[in-house]
Coordinates of C-alpha atoms and ligand atoms in Angstrom, one line a residue:
M554 CA -30.0 12.1 62.7
A555 CA -32.0 13.4 65.7
S556 CA -33.6 10.6 67.9
E557 CA -36.7 12.8 68.6
M558 CA -39.3 14.4 66.4
R559 CA -42.3 16.6 66.5
A560 CA -45.8 14.9 66.3
F561 CA -49.3 16.4 66.5
Q562 CA -51.2 13.9 68.6
I563 CA -54.4 13.3 70.5
E564 CA -54.5 11.8 74.0
E565 CA -58.3 11.7 74.1
Y566 CA -61.1 12.0 71.7
G567 CA -62.5 15.5 71.3
D568 CA -63.1 18.6 69.2
P569 CA -60.4 19.9 66.7
D570 CA -58.6 21.7 69.6
V571 CA -57.7 18.3 71.2
F572 CA -54.5 18.2 69.0
E573 CA -51.3 18.8 70.9
A574 CA -47.7 19.3 69.7
S575 CA -45.6 16.6 71.3
T576 CA -42.0 15.4 71.1
V577 CA -41.7 11.7 70.5
E578 CA -39.0 9.2 69.5
V579 CA -38.3 8.8 65.7
P580 CA -39.7 5.4 64.9
D581 CA -37.4 2.8 63.2
P582 CA -38.7 0.8 60.2
G583 CA -39.2 -3.0 60.6
P584 CA -37.9 -5.5 58.0
D585 CA -40.9 -4.8 55.6
E586 CA -41.2 -1.1 56.3
I587 CA -39.9 2.2 55.2
R588 CA -39.5 5.5 57.1
V589 CA -40.5 8.6 55.3
E590 CA -39.6 12.3 56.1
V591 CA -43.1 13.8 55.9
V592 CA -43.6 16.7 53.4
A593 CA -47.4 16.9 53.5
S594 CA -50.6 15.2 54.5
S595 CA -54.3 16.0 53.8
V596 CA -57.6 16.0 55.6
N597 CA -60.0 13.1 55.1
P598 CA -63.3 12.5 56.9
V599 CA -61.8 9.4 58.5
D600 CA -59.2 11.6 60.2
Y601 CA -61.9 13.8 61.9
K602 CA -64.1 10.9 62.6
I603 CA -61.3 9.1 64.4
R604 CA -60.4 12.4 66.3
G605 CA -64.1 12.8 67.4
G606 CA -64.4 9.2 68.7
N607 CA -66.9 8.2 66.0
I608 CA -64.9 5.1 64.9
P609 CA -62.9 3.9 67.9
D610 CA -62.1 0.6 66.2
F611 CA -60.0 2.6 63.7
A612 CA -58.0 4.7 66.2
P613 CA -54.3 4.2 66.6
E614 CA -53.0 3.5 70.1
F615 CA -53.1 6.7 72.3
P616 CA -51.2 9.0 72.3
A617 CA -52.3 8.8 68.7
T618 CA -50.7 10.4 65.7
L619 CA -53.5 10.7 63.1
H620 CA -53.8 11.3 59.4
C621 CA -53.8 8.6 56.7
D622 CA -52.4 10.5 53.6
V623 CA -48.7 11.3 53.3
A624 CA -46.2 12.5 50.7
G625 CA -42.5 12.7 51.6
V626 CA -39.0 11.4 51.0
V627 CA -37.7 7.9 52.0
D628 CA -35.2 8.2 54.8
A629 CA -34.7 4.6 55.9
V630 CA -35.5 1.2 54.4
G631 CA -36.1 -2.2 56.1
E632 CA -33.9 -5.2 55.2
N633 CA -36.7 -6.9 53.1
V634 CA -37.6 -3.9 51.0
D635 CA -36.4 -3.7 47.4
A636 CA -38.9 -1.3 45.9
F637 CA -37.6 1.9 47.5
E638 CA -34.3 3.5 48.5
S639 CA -33.4 6.5 50.6
G640 CA -34.1 9.8 48.7
D641 CA -37.1 8.4 46.7
E642 CA -40.1 10.7 46.6
V643 CA -43.2 8.7 47.6
Y644 CA -46.8 9.1 48.5
G645 CA -48.9 6.6 50.5
M646 CA -51.5 5.6 53.1
P647 CA -49.3 3.9 55.7
G648 CA -51.3 4.6 58.9
G649 CA -53.4 7.1 60.8
A650 CA -56.0 4.3 61.3
G651 CA -55.0 1.1 63.0
R652 CA -51.4 2.4 63.4
Q653 CA -49.6 5.7 63.9
G654 CA -50.1 8.2 61.1
A655 CA -48.5 11.0 59.2
L656 CA -49.0 14.2 61.3
A657 CA -45.3 14.1 62.4
D658 CA -41.8 14.8 61.1
Y659 CA -41.5 11.1 60.1
V660 CA -43.9 8.2 59.5
V661 CA -43.1 4.5 59.3
G662 CA -45.3 2.1 57.3
H663 CA -45.3 -1.2 55.4
A664 CA -43.5 -0.6 52.1
G665 CA -46.6 -2.0 50.3
T666 CA -48.6 1.0 51.4
F667 CA -46.4 3.5 49.3
A668 CA -45.6 4.2 45.7
H669 CA -43.4 6.5 43.9
A670 CA -45.1 10.0 43.8
P671 CA -46.3 11.4 40.4
D672 CA -43.5 13.4 38.7
S673 CA -45.8 16.0 37.1
I674 CA -47.2 17.7 40.3
P675 CA -45.4 19.1 43.4
L676 CA -44.6 16.3 45.9
A677 CA -46.6 18.1 48.6
D678 CA -49.7 18.1 46.3
S679 CA -49.6 14.3 45.9
A680 CA -50.6 14.0 49.6
A681 CA -54.1 15.1 48.5
L682 CA -54.5 11.9 46.6
P683 CA -54.0 8.6 48.4
V684 CA -57.3 8.0 50.3
V685 CA -59.6 9.7 47.8
A686 CA -57.9 8.4 44.6
L687 CA -57.6 4.9 45.9
T688 CA -61.3 4.9 47.0
A689 CA -62.5 6.3 43.6
W690 CA -60.3 3.8 41.8
E691 CA -61.6 0.9 43.8
M692 CA -65.2 2.0 43.2
L693 CA -64.8 2.4 39.5
A694 CA -62.1 -0.1 38.5
D695 CA -62.3 -2.8 41.2
K696 CA -65.9 -3.1 42.3
T697 CA -67.1 -2.5 38.7
T698 CA -65.7 -1.5 35.3
V699 CA -66.7 1.5 33.3
D700 CA -66.7 1.3 29.5
I701 CA -66.7 4.1 26.8
G702 CA -70.2 5.5 26.5
D703 CA -71.5 4.1 29.9
E704 CA -73.8 6.5 31.7
V705 CA -72.3 7.1 35.1
L706 CA -73.9 9.2 37.9
I707 CA -71.5 10.7 40.4
Y708 CA -72.9 12.0 43.7
G709 CA -70.9 14.5 45.8
A710 CA -69.0 15.4 42.6
T711 CA -66.7 18.1 44.1
G712 CA -65.9 16.3 47.5
G713 CA -62.6 14.6 47.9
V714 CA -63.7 11.2 46.6
G715 CA -66.2 12.6 44.1
H716 CA -63.8 15.0 42.4
I717 CA -61.5 12.1 41.6
G718 CA -64.5 10.0 40.6
V719 CA -65.6 12.5 38.0
Q720 CA -62.1 12.7 36.4
L721 CA -61.8 8.9 36.4
A722 CA -65.2 8.2 34.9
D723 CA -64.5 10.8 32.2
W724 CA -61.1 9.3 31.5
F725 CA -62.7 5.9 31.1
G726 CA -64.9 7.5 28.4
A727 CA -68.1 7.5 30.3
D728 CA -71.0 10.0 29.8
V729 CA -70.8 11.6 33.3
T730 CA -73.7 13.2 35.1
A731 CA -72.6 14.9 38.4
T732 CA -74.6 16.2 41.3
A733 CA -73.5 19.1 43.6
S734 CA -75.4 21.4 45.9
S735 CA -74.3 24.8 44.6
E736 CA -73.7 26.5 41.4
A737 CA -70.0 27.0 42.1
K738 CA -69.6 23.3 42.9
R739 CA -71.5 22.4 39.6
D740 CA -69.2 24.7 37.6
L741 CA -66.1 22.9 39.1
A742 CA -67.7 19.5 38.3
T743 CA -68.0 20.6 34.7
E744 CA -64.3 21.7 34.7
L745 CA -63.4 18.3 36.1
G746 CA -65.0 16.5 33.1
A747 CA -68.8 16.1 33.9
D748 CA -70.9 16.3 30.7
V749 CA -74.0 17.5 32.7
T750 CA -74.6 18.6 36.3
V751 CA -77.7 18.4 38.5
D752 CA -78.7 20.3 41.5
Y753 CA -80.0 17.4 43.5
T754 CA -81.4 19.7 46.2
D755 CA -84.2 20.8 43.9
T756 CA -84.4 18.1 41.2
A757 CA -86.4 14.9 41.7
V758 CA -84.6 11.6 40.9
E759 CA -87.1 10.7 38.3
E760 CA -86.5 14.0 36.6
Y761 CA -82.7 13.6 36.2
V762 CA -83.0 10.0 35.3
T763 CA -85.5 10.9 32.5
E764 CA -83.3 13.8 31.3
H765 CA -79.9 12.3 31.4
A766 CA -80.1 8.5 31.4
T767 CA -81.4 6.1 28.8
G768 CA -82.4 2.4 29.5
G769 CA -84.4 3.3 32.6
G770 CA -81.5 4.6 34.6
F771 CA -77.7 5.0 34.9
D772 CA -75.4 2.1 34.2
T773 CA -73.4 2.9 37.4
V774 CA -74.2 5.2 40.3
F775 CA -71.1 6.3 42.4
D776 CA -72.0 7.2 45.9
P777 CA -69.4 8.6 48.3
V778 CA -72.1 10.3 50.5
G779 CA -74.4 7.5 51.8
D780 CA -77.7 7.9 53.7
D781 CA -80.4 9.5 51.4
H782 CA -77.9 9.3 48.5
L783 CA -77.5 5.6 48.7
E784 CA -81.3 5.2 48.8
T785 CA -81.8 7.4 45.7
A786 CA -78.9 5.5 44.0
F787 CA -81.2 2.5 43.8
E788 CA -83.9 4.6 42.1
A789 CA -81.4 6.2 39.7
V790 CA -79.6 3.0 38.5
R791 CA -81.0 1.0 35.6
P792 CA -82.1 -2.7 35.8
F793 CA -79.0 -4.9 36.1
G794 CA -76.9 -1.9 36.9
T795 CA -74.3 -1.2 39.6
V796 CA -74.2 0.9 42.7
V797 CA -70.7 1.6 44.3
T798 CA -70.5 3.2 47.6
T799 CA -68.1 4.0 50.5
E800 CA -70.8 4.1 53.1
S801 CA -72.5 1.8 55.6
S802 CA -74.5 4.2 57.6
A803 CA -77.7 3.7 55.6
A804 CA -76.9 0.1 54.8
Q805 CA -77.4 -0.8 58.5
D806 CA -81.1 -0.7 58.0
L807 CA -81.2 -0.6 54.3
D808 CA -84.0 -2.3 52.5
L809 CA -82.4 -4.5 49.7
A810 CA -85.9 -5.1 48.0
P811 CA -85.0 -2.4 45.3
M812 CA -81.8 -4.2 44.5
H813 CA -83.7 -7.5 44.2
A814 CA -86.4 -6.0 42.1
N815 CA -83.9 -4.6 39.6
S816 CA -81.3 -7.4 39.9
L817 CA -78.6 -4.9 40.9
E818 CA -74.9 -5.2 41.9
L819 CA -73.7 -3.3 45.0
G820 CA -70.0 -2.7 45.6
V821 CA -68.8 -1.4 49.0
V822 CA -65.3 -0.1 49.5
L823 CA -63.3 0.1 52.7
V824 CA -60.0 1.5 51.4
I825 CA -58.1 1.4 54.7
L826 CA -58.7 -2.3 55.2
P827 CA -55.2 -3.5 54.4
V828 CA -53.7 -1.1 57.0
L829 CA -56.2 -2.2 59.6
L830 CA -55.6 -6.0 58.8
G831 CA -51.8 -5.6 58.4
D832 CA -52.4 -7.8 55.3
R833 CA -52.6 -7.4 51.5
Q834 CA -50.8 -3.9 51.8
E835 CA -49.5 -4.3 48.2
R836 CA -53.0 -3.6 46.9
I837 CA -52.4 0.0 48.0
G838 CA -49.0 0.5 46.5
D839 CA -50.0 -1.2 43.2
E840 CA -53.1 1.0 42.9
L841 CA -51.0 4.1 43.8
E842 CA -48.5 3.3 41.0
T843 CA -51.4 3.2 38.6
I844 CA -52.8 6.4 39.9
A845 CA -49.4 8.2 39.6
T846 CA -49.3 7.1 35.9
L847 CA -52.8 8.6 35.4
V848 CA -51.7 11.8 37.0
D849 CA -48.5 12.0 34.8
N850 CA -50.6 11.2 31.8
G851 CA -52.9 14.2 32.5
A852 CA -56.0 12.1 33.3
L853 CA -56.2 13.1 37.0
E854 CA -55.3 16.1 39.1
P855 CA -56.0 16.8 42.8
H856 CA -58.0 20.0 43.3
I857 CA -56.5 21.7 46.4
D858 CA -58.8 24.3 48.0
D859 CA -56.5 25.5 50.7
R860 CA -53.3 24.7 52.5
Y861 CA -52.6 24.7 56.2
A862 CA -49.4 24.2 58.3
F863 CA -49.3 21.1 60.6
E864 CA -49.6 23.6 63.5
E865 CA -53.0 24.7 62.0
V866 CA -54.5 21.2 61.9
A867 CA -57.3 22.3 64.3
D868 CA -58.4 24.9 61.8
A869 CA -58.2 22.5 58.9
H870 CA -60.4 20.0 60.8
R871 CA -63.0 22.7 61.6
R872 CA -63.1 23.7 58.0
A873 CA -63.4 20.2 56.7
E874 CA -66.2 19.3 59.1
E875 CA -68.1 22.5 58.2
G876 CA -68.0 21.2 54.6
D877 CA -67.0 24.7 53.4
F878 CA -64.5 23.6 50.7
V879 CA -64.2 21.7 47.4
G880 CA -61.7 19.0 46.5
K881 CA -59.1 18.7 49.2
L882 CA -57.5 20.6 52.2
L883 CA -53.8 20.1 52.3
L884 CA -51.6 20.0 55.5
V885 CA -48.0 21.0 54.8
A886 CA -45.1 20.3 57.1
E887 CA -43.1 23.4 57.8
Ligands
NAP773 N1 -65.2 3.5 52.9 C1 -64.2 4.0 52.5 O1 -63.2 3.4 52.2 C2 -64.1 5.6 52.4 C3 -63.0 6.1 51.8 C4 -63.0 7.5 51.6 C5 -64.1 8.3 52.1 N2 -65.1 7.6 52.7 C6 -66.2 8.3 53.2 O2 -66.8 8.9 52.1 C7 -67.5 10.1 52.5 C8 -67.0 11.2 51.5 O3 -65.6 11.5 51.6 P1 -64.9 12.7 50.9 O4 -63.5 12.7 51.2 O5 -65.4 12.8 49.5 O6 -65.7 13.9 51.8 P2 -65.9 15.4 51.5 O7 -64.6 15.9 50.7 O8 -66.2 16.0 52.8 O9 -67.1 15.5 50.5 C9 -68.4 15.1 50.8 C10 -69.4 15.6 49.7 O10 -70.6 15.0 50.1 C11 -71.6 15.9 49.8 N3 -72.5 15.9 51.1 C12 -73.9 15.7 51.0 N4 -74.4 15.7 52.3 C13 -73.4 16.0 53.1 C14 -73.3 16.2 54.5 N5 -74.4 16.1 55.2 N6 -72.1 16.5 55.0 C15 -71.0 16.6 54.2 N7 -71.0 16.4 52.9 C16 -72.2 16.1 52.3 C17 -71.1 17.3 49.6 O11 -71.4 17.6 48.3 P3 -72.7 18.4 48.0 O12 -72.6 19.7 48.8 O13 -72.6 18.7 46.5 O14 -73.8 17.6 48.4 C18 -69.5 17.1 49.8 O15 -68.8 17.7 48.7 C19 -67.1 10.4 53.9 O16 -68.2 10.0 54.7 C20 -65.9 9.5 54.1 O17 -65.7 9.1 55.5 C21 -65.1 6.3 52.9

């Protein structure tokens, strides 16, 4: 095989046009790693936050190949790896933060950061799932549990994480209330499985709590947005209830008095942590195996708003940062 490959890299932080097409050496897998021929990736906020220099601690070494999500075909296997063989169709979250990522012809990552891709959707489409589905899964199945009939409030219900959160909570049998800022987004949230939707831009928290929750608030509030949303989450949850979030921005000066007053639980997810630590990577692969089963059972489906070629990564980042999309933006290797 060729010893060189194409990669879309950044050599400095900057706006979306900072990406450059480069020719780099094809990486070889270490003993616990696999190499995957990349079919697709997708855009997550972490990718454009790294590109913009907002989270320098997460950046791979420069010149940096970004993007966390990947779907592709196993091409080489390290000597300690039993779970995969060449030709397997896989999806995963091997790098893009902490180590080189997926925006290239090949990516190498710890075998524990991959799983066999779902059979029931095109391989490329499974690249829309890893970051957002792992995050939603950890929020609803790791940081808390959701039982049949639980009242669950999902913020940001048509974003990447939220649109999986709605489907998962619905699959667990919850009574799902979803917030979204436009009518089109609320219609999509209903299609995804929300029982009721709320325009949070013109509805007071007390109003939607009174209308859609019993027991003084929701059993669980799912917050993949942060800031104001994390603050209102503490108003919308019932006494002894649970708030799960992806965010720390508000938490930096967050007043925990409302949590104390209502004896709340707070679960905070950092899904990329095993990649950053280079430890406990099997969490990722094990959860992705479960997620693939859910997809194949019809419980979950990624909603793909639009597709871009790798060469169009700057356009995809601009669109993602403008927030003018629902579900996911896919990047397809051509
Ligand atoms: N900690 C972790 O492990 C982890 C993992 C994944 C994601 N995240 C973080 O979670 C957040 C959501 O990720 P995502 O993939 O769901 O993002 P996304 O696809 O861009 O969706 C974000 C949603 O948030 C809502 N929103 C409210 N205010 C917003 C604002 N000022 N700007 C943009 N969106 C706003 C929007 O819904 P409405 O228009 O309906 O308000 C939008 O649909 C990001 O900050 C991301 O970095 C963290």
